[in-house]
Amino acid sequence: MDDKMNYYPISRKEWQGFYHNGKAPLTEEELEDIKGFNDQISLQDVQDIYVPLTHLIHLYMKEFESLTVSKGLFLHEYVPVPPFIIGIAGSVAVGKSTTARLLQLILSRTFKRRNVQLITTDGFLYPNKVLEEKGIMDRKGFPESYDMEKLIDFLNQVKNSQEEIKAPLYSHSVYDIIEGEYEVIQQPDILIVEGINTLQLPANQQIYISDFFDFSVFVDAEPKLIEKWYLERFGALLDTAFLDPDNYYYQYAIGNRDDAFAMAKEVWKTVNLKNLEEYILPTRGRADIILHKTENHIIDEIFMRKY
């Protein structure tokens, strides 16, 4: 890792020894519901990795709340504590969605009085028709395919504790924004924002998405390994998509499987790997915590930012 000088490298064994007081606050069945298509995470992983991570997040939350109180004392007025926002970044197929869902559940159960919500940045992709009009349909997922102004405005509303905030809804099965449907965020105490672009630098904006984050996680693995997971996930999608003619993958599911995988490998090489190397990996050094994965999605090492 090129940016490792800025981090404390911590082995899995060391990490799990940092916090002994917690147990995985969920069942095996609940974990199965949370997991992605091919994620191999176990309850032992939850206890070894995510329980100590939750404890670290709590330390950040206490500092965040303390600073808010100090601001109020300085201003001689009551200053409400804004939502604590956690950003989760990483490549397509690396398992960041599982990390986000798992953290949401653990935080909800650890801090029962806190309203913990989750949003993905997929909803802030331009609709396919707009991407086609712009001539960048083949750049879907790249920075220019997101409506960054809308995403920044959304996060600004969250930080200002607006009562109900609508976020566009994205469907992976139809591979597009669902017109007229929204996710509603209602004054969360903790908001988890998951997406490939959460730590990316701005193009023309004066403010970054990550400027709104109070804690951030980057889920990391070797690109060759992520490609393997991507293709495994693609195969799993084909195994279900043939049942639904409206599914984006239906045309590939009912066709020649070798042709479908040839297409997927080309998409990985020309879109996802390119995006990873040019835009996602360069932001890894901006995360507070890097979770490094090896075979079978096992987290073998954690990097904690020094400053």
Tab-separated table of C-alpha atoms in Angstrom:
chain	number	residue	atom	x	y	z
A	1	MET	CA	0.000	0.000	0.000
A	2	ASP	CA	1.675	3.230	-1.204
A	3	ASP	CA	-0.003	5.426	1.408
A	4	LYS	CA	0.804	3.156	4.375
A	5	MET	CA	3.123	5.747	5.970
A	6	ASN	CA	-0.012	7.641	7.017
A	7	TYR	CA	-1.505	4.582	8.735
A	8	TYR	CA	-0.943	2.232	11.651
A	9	PRO	CA	-0.970	-1.289	10.151
A	10	ILE	CA	-2.856	-3.645	12.462
A	11	SER	CA	-3.123	-7.401	12.033
A	12	ARG	CA	-6.482	-9.109	12.482
A	13	LYS	CA	-5.256	-10.706	15.728
A	14	GLU	CA	-4.107	-7.368	17.151
A	15	TRP	CA	-7.340	-5.649	16.101
A	16	GLN	CA	-9.654	-8.178	17.725
A	17	GLY	CA	-7.690	-7.743	20.967
A	18	PHE	CA	-8.439	-4.029	21.198
A	19	TYR	CA	-11.988	-4.499	22.475
A	20	HIS	CA	-13.082	-7.540	24.473
A	21	ASN	CA	-16.432	-6.424	25.855
A	22	GLY	CA	-18.657	-6.961	22.857
A	23	LYS	CA	-20.372	-9.865	21.157
A	24	ALA	CA	-21.919	-9.962	17.704
A	25	PRO	CA	-25.388	-8.409	18.239
A	26	LEU	CA	-27.090	-10.425	15.501
A	27	THR	CA	-27.950	-14.000	14.584
A	28	GLU	CA	-26.584	-16.195	11.817
A	29	GLU	CA	-29.885	-15.831	9.946
A	30	GLU	CA	-29.760	-12.033	10.150
A	31	LEU	CA	-26.206	-12.053	8.862
A	32	GLU	CA	-27.284	-14.199	5.899
A	33	ASP	CA	-29.932	-11.589	5.026
A	34	ILE	CA	-27.342	-8.805	5.131
A	35	LYS	CA	-24.624	-10.496	3.087
A	36	GLY	CA	-24.049	-9.759	-0.576
A	37	PHE	CA	-24.339	-12.442	-3.269
A	38	ASN	CA	-20.906	-13.958	-2.700
A	39	ASP	CA	-19.709	-12.434	0.560
A	40	GLN	CA	-18.326	-15.056	2.934
A	41	ILE	CA	-18.558	-13.015	6.153
A	42	SER	CA	-19.171	-14.986	9.373
A	43	LEU	CA	-20.293	-14.169	12.905
A	44	GLN	CA	-16.660	-14.604	13.933
A	45	ASP	CA	-15.720	-11.851	11.455
A	46	VAL	CA	-18.395	-9.632	12.996
A	47	GLN	CA	-16.990	-10.184	16.474
A	48	ASP	CA	-13.308	-9.920	15.455
A	49	ILE	CA	-13.594	-6.941	13.091
A	50	TYR	CA	-16.877	-5.064	13.310
A	51	VAL	CA	-17.430	-4.986	17.076
A	52	PRO	CA	-14.035	-3.275	17.669
A	53	LEU	CA	-14.764	-1.000	14.676
A	54	THR	CA	-18.071	0.014	16.262
A	55	HIS	CA	-16.217	0.836	19.478
A	56	LEU	CA	-13.774	3.033	17.529
A	57	ILE	CA	-16.686	4.803	15.802
A	58	HIS	CA	-18.191	5.443	19.241
A	59	LEU	CA	-14.949	7.158	20.306
A	60	TYR	CA	-15.173	9.409	17.246
A	61	MET	CA	-18.834	10.122	18.025
A	62	LYS	CA	-18.009	11.189	21.591
A	63	GLU	CA	-15.321	13.587	20.321
A	64	PHE	CA	-17.749	14.918	17.717
A	65	GLU	CA	-20.427	15.559	20.370
A	66	SER	CA	-17.889	17.130	22.737
A	67	LEU	CA	-16.739	19.556	20.022
A	68	THR	CA	-20.360	20.532	19.314
A	69	VAL	CA	-20.910	21.313	23.012
A	70	SER	CA	-17.697	23.388	23.031
A	71	LYS	CA	-18.938	25.395	20.048
A	72	GLY	CA	-22.148	26.112	21.934
A	73	LEU	CA	-20.192	27.311	24.973
A	74	PHE	CA	-18.114	29.566	22.766
A	75	LEU	CA	-21.227	31.030	21.105
A	76	HIS	CA	-23.152	31.241	24.412
A	77	GLU	CA	-26.071	29.407	22.870
A	78	TYR	CA	-27.388	25.902	22.463
A	79	VAL	CA	-25.952	24.178	19.400
A	80	PRO	CA	-27.744	20.936	18.444
A	81	VAL	CA	-25.559	17.959	17.604
A	82	PRO	CA	-25.784	17.401	13.832
A	83	PRO	CA	-26.036	13.901	12.374
A	84	PHE	CA	-22.832	11.875	12.512
A	85	ILE	CA	-22.086	10.785	8.929
A	86	ILE	CA	-20.013	7.711	8.049
A	87	GLY	CA	-18.702	7.263	4.501
A	88	ILE	CA	-17.942	3.809	3.105
A	89	ALA	CA	-15.959	3.565	-0.132
A	90	GLY	CA	-14.349	0.891	-2.289
A	91	SER	CA	-14.555	-0.844	-5.641
A	92	VAL	CA	-17.564	-2.428	-7.260
A	93	ALA	CA	-17.948	-6.009	-5.882
A	94	VAL	CA	-15.510	-5.549	-2.981
A	95	GLY	CA	-18.287	-5.975	-0.397
A	96	LYS	CA	-18.797	-2.396	0.781
A	97	SER	CA	-22.603	-2.764	0.692
A	98	THR	CA	-22.367	-5.674	3.129
A	99	THR	CA	-20.097	-3.566	5.350
A	100	ALA	CA	-22.589	-0.685	5.250
A	101	ARG	CA	-25.634	-2.839	6.055
A	102	LEU	CA	-23.766	-4.657	8.807
A	103	LEU	CA	-22.578	-1.437	10.420
A	104	GLN	CA	-26.109	-0.037	10.283
A	105	LEU	CA	-27.486	-3.055	12.147
A	106	ILE	CA	-24.674	-3.189	14.732
A	107	LEU	CA	-24.816	0.555	15.422
A	108	SER	CA	-28.630	0.424	15.724
A	109	ARG	CA	-28.406	-2.353	18.300
A	110	THR	CA	-25.412	-0.930	20.146
A	111	PHE	CA	-26.935	2.548	20.416
A	112	LYS	CA	-30.621	1.728	20.773
A	113	ARG	CA	-31.703	5.347	21.159
A	114	ARG	CA	-29.952	6.464	17.980
A	115	ASN	CA	-31.702	6.606	14.630
A	116	VAL	CA	-29.252	4.955	12.210
A	117	GLN	CA	-30.034	5.190	8.484
A	118	LEU	CA	-28.252	4.126	5.309
A	119	ILE	CA	-28.101	5.602	1.822
A	120	THR	CA	-26.124	4.639	-1.272
A	121	THR	CA	-24.786	7.132	-3.778
A	122	ASP	CA	-26.187	5.010	-6.649
A	123	GLY	CA	-29.369	7.066	-6.385
A	124	PHE	CA	-27.402	10.141	-7.426
A	125	LEU	CA	-26.312	8.669	-10.748
A	126	TYR	CA	-27.888	10.498	-13.661
A	127	PRO	CA	-30.781	8.474	-15.166
A	128	ASN	CA	-29.760	6.355	-18.166
A	129	LYS	CA	-31.587	8.667	-20.588
A	130	VAL	CA	-29.515	11.609	-19.330
A	131	LEU	CA	-26.291	9.590	-19.601
A	132	GLU	CA	-27.242	8.716	-23.178
A	133	GLU	CA	-27.980	12.377	-23.977
A	134	LYS	CA	-24.592	13.343	-22.566
A	135	GLY	CA	-22.923	10.532	-24.539
A	136	ILE	CA	-21.397	8.990	-21.409
A	137	MET	CA	-23.446	5.812	-20.958
A	138	ASP	CA	-20.192	3.843	-21.251
A	139	ARG	CA	-18.812	5.962	-18.371
A	140	LYS	CA	-21.541	4.997	-15.905
A	141	GLY	CA	-19.986	4.877	-12.449
A	142	PHE	CA	-17.228	7.347	-13.346
A	143	PRO	CA	-17.273	10.728	-11.540
A	144	GLU	CA	-18.994	12.591	-14.381
A	145	SER	CA	-21.972	10.183	-14.304
A	146	TYR	CA	-23.099	11.430	-10.883
A	147	ASP	CA	-25.200	14.501	-10.144
A	148	MET	CA	-22.718	15.782	-7.567
A	149	GLU	CA	-24.583	19.021	-6.908
A	150	LYS	CA	-27.684	17.045	-5.943
A	151	LEU	CA	-25.652	14.733	-3.692
A	152	ILE	CA	-23.887	17.625	-1.956
A	153	ASP	CA	-27.210	19.429	-1.491
A	154	PHE	CA	-28.671	16.237	0.008
A	155	LEU	CA	-25.800	15.900	2.509
A	156	ASN	CA	-26.082	19.575	3.384
A	157	GLN	CA	-29.767	19.081	4.208
A	158	VAL	CA	-28.894	16.044	6.355
A	159	LYS	CA	-26.271	17.979	8.339
A	160	ASN	CA	-28.810	20.750	8.891
A	161	SER	CA	-31.271	18.190	10.300
A	162	GLN	CA	-34.098	18.877	7.875
A	163	GLU	CA	-37.152	16.805	8.751
A	164	GLU	CA	-37.715	14.764	5.595
A	165	ILE	CA	-35.217	14.548	2.775
A	166	LYS	CA	-35.944	12.666	-0.422
A	167	ALA	CA	-33.159	10.789	-2.182
A	168	PRO	CA	-33.597	9.285	-5.681
A	169	LEU	CA	-34.013	5.496	-5.748
A	170	TYR	CA	-31.765	3.305	-7.917
A	171	SER	CA	-32.607	-0.253	-8.945
A	172	HIS	CA	-29.784	-2.674	-9.730
A	173	SER	CA	-32.249	-5.059	-11.354
A	174	VAL	CA	-33.321	-2.508	-13.986
A	175	TYR	CA	-29.926	-0.745	-13.894
A	176	ASP	CA	-31.494	2.722	-13.679
A	177	ILE	CA	-33.046	5.380	-11.457
A	178	ILE	CA	-36.703	4.591	-10.715
A	179	GLU	CA	-38.618	7.682	-11.744
A	180	GLY	CA	-40.987	9.059	-9.140
A	181	GLU	CA	-39.726	6.793	-6.317
A	182	TYR	CA	-37.562	7.966	-3.433
A	183	GLU	CA	-35.886	6.947	-0.227
A	184	VAL	CA	-36.829	9.234	2.646
A	185	ILE	CA	-34.230	10.166	5.235
A	186	GLN	CA	-35.780	11.411	8.476
A	187	GLN	CA	-33.434	13.224	10.845
A	188	PRO	CA	-30.935	10.433	11.498
A	189	ASP	CA	-28.534	10.575	14.422
A	190	ILE	CA	-26.135	8.500	12.328
A	191	LEU	CA	-26.191	8.301	8.525
A	192	ILE	CA	-24.094	5.782	6.610
A	193	VAL	CA	-23.307	6.826	3.024
A	194	GLU	CA	-22.028	3.986	0.842
A	195	GLY	CA	-20.686	4.216	-2.697
A	196	ILE	CA	-17.667	3.980	-4.961
A	197	ASN	CA	-17.362	7.766	-5.105
A	198	THR	CA	-17.728	8.760	-1.460
A	199	LEU	CA	-14.081	9.774	-0.977
A	200	GLN	CA	-13.437	11.185	-4.434
A	201	LEU	CA	-12.077	14.659	-4.968
A	202	PRO	CA	-14.401	17.224	-6.581
A	203	ALA	CA	-14.292	18.170	-10.239
A	204	ASN	CA	-15.582	21.738	-10.045
A	205	GLN	CA	-17.280	21.866	-6.649
A	206	GLN	CA	-15.813	23.942	-3.824
A	207	ILE	CA	-16.847	21.328	-1.278
A	208	TYR	CA	-16.161	17.570	-1.201
A	209	ILE	CA	-18.657	14.844	-0.344
A	210	SER	CA	-16.175	13.720	2.300
A	211	ASP	CA	-16.301	17.182	3.907
A	212	PHE	CA	-19.596	16.010	5.390
A	213	PHE	CA	-18.099	12.808	6.820
A	214	ASP	CA	-17.140	12.410	10.456
A	215	PHE	CA	-15.677	8.947	9.925
A	216	SER	CA	-14.805	7.000	6.782
A	217	VAL	CA	-14.003	3.411	5.814
A	218	PHE	CA	-12.369	2.111	2.625
A	219	VAL	CA	-12.916	-1.581	1.813
A	220	ASP	CA	-9.809	-2.769	-0.013
A	221	ALA	CA	-8.556	-5.868	-1.872
A	222	GLU	CA	-6.235	-6.732	-4.748
A	223	PRO	CA	-7.854	-5.883	-8.116
A	224	LYS	CA	-7.446	-9.477	-9.399
A	225	LEU	CA	-9.360	-10.743	-6.399
A	226	ILE	CA	-12.102	-8.135	-6.846
A	227	GLU	CA	-12.423	-9.175	-10.498
A	228	LYS	CA	-12.967	-12.767	-9.361
A	229	TRP	CA	-15.707	-11.633	-6.939
A	230	TYR	CA	-17.254	-9.447	-9.635
A	231	LEU	CA	-17.537	-12.385	-12.043
A	232	GLU	CA	-18.868	-14.669	-9.294
A	233	ARG	CA	-21.516	-12.090	-8.479
A	234	PHE	CA	-22.363	-11.738	-12.172
A	235	GLY	CA	-22.902	-15.496	-12.376
A	236	ALA	CA	-25.162	-15.405	-9.312
A	237	LEU	CA	-27.192	-12.604	-10.905
A	238	LEU	CA	-27.640	-14.650	-14.087
A	239	ASP	CA	-28.929	-17.565	-12.001
A	240	THR	CA	-31.906	-15.474	-10.878
A	241	ALA	CA	-32.380	-12.931	-13.684
A	242	PHE	CA	-33.805	-15.477	-16.167
A	243	LEU	CA	-36.994	-15.499	-14.083
A	244	ASP	CA	-37.670	-11.795	-14.652
A	245	PRO	CA	-37.911	-10.375	-18.212
A	246	ASP	CA	-37.716	-6.828	-16.777
A	247	ASN	CA	-34.356	-7.528	-15.162
A	248	TYR	CA	-31.412	-5.812	-16.870
A	249	TYR	CA	-29.495	-9.103	-16.865
A	250	TYR	CA	-32.361	-11.144	-18.353
A	251	GLN	CA	-30.967	-10.854	-21.900
A	252	TYR	CA	-27.652	-12.311	-20.713
A	253	ALA	CA	-29.284	-14.947	-18.505
A	254	ILE	CA	-31.265	-16.476	-21.390
A	255	GLY	CA	-28.421	-16.240	-23.891
A	256	ASN	CA	-25.120	-18.032	-24.301
A	257	ARG	CA	-23.385	-18.103	-20.908
A	258	ASP	CA	-19.869	-17.931	-22.377
A	259	ASP	CA	-20.844	-14.818	-24.342
A	260	ALA	CA	-22.342	-13.295	-21.203
A	261	PHE	CA	-19.145	-13.837	-19.234
A	262	ALA	CA	-17.037	-12.494	-22.100
A	263	MET	CA	-19.135	-9.314	-21.924
A	264	ALA	CA	-18.749	-9.129	-18.127
A	265	LYS	CA	-14.957	-9.508	-18.368
A	266	GLU	CA	-14.837	-6.687	-20.914
A	267	VAL	CA	-16.970	-4.455	-18.668
A	268	TRP	CA	-14.654	-5.195	-15.766
A	269	LYS	CA	-11.578	-4.315	-17.793
A	270	THR	CA	-12.845	-1.192	-19.572
A	271	VAL	CA	-15.140	0.263	-16.902
A	272	ASN	CA	-14.762	-1.073	-13.372
A	273	LEU	CA	-10.996	-1.700	-13.304
A	274	LYS	CA	-10.318	1.598	-15.075
A	275	ASN	CA	-12.548	3.443	-12.600
A	276	LEU	CA	-10.857	1.651	-9.690
A	277	GLU	CA	-7.333	2.501	-10.813
A	278	GLU	CA	-7.976	6.079	-11.931
A	279	TYR	CA	-10.573	7.375	-9.480
A	280	ILE	CA	-11.253	5.029	-6.550
A	281	LEU	CA	-7.852	3.750	-5.375
A	282	PRO	CA	-6.316	7.260	-5.341
A	283	THR	CA	-8.865	8.190	-2.628
A	284	ARG	CA	-7.985	5.273	-0.340
A	285	GLY	CA	-5.513	7.415	1.620
A	286	ARG	CA	-8.331	9.753	2.679
A	287	ALA	CA	-10.126	7.085	4.747
A	288	ASP	CA	-9.928	6.879	8.548
A	289	ILE	CA	-9.942	3.070	8.406
A	290	ILE	CA	-8.956	0.708	5.588
A	291	LEU	CA	-10.294	-2.843	5.818
A	292	HIS	CA	-8.046	-5.045	3.688
A	293	LYS	CA	-9.569	-8.273	2.373
A	294	THR	CA	-7.995	-11.447	1.090
A	295	GLU	CA	-9.478	-14.709	-0.295
A	296	ASN	CA	-13.114	-15.431	0.638
A	297	HIS	CA	-13.607	-11.816	1.763
A	298	ILE	CA	-11.566	-12.475	4.916
A	299	ILE	CA	-10.290	-9.228	6.472
A	300	ASP	CA	-6.656	-9.950	7.282
A	301	GLU	CA	-5.343	-6.466	8.049
A	302	ILE	CA	-6.688	-3.102	9.163
A	303	PHE	CA	-5.044	0.280	8.596
A	304	MET	CA	-5.918	3.122	10.966
A	305	ARG	CA	-5.126	6.649	9.906
A	306	LYS	CA	-2.466	8.355	12.048
A	307	TYR	CA	-3.617	11.942	11.546
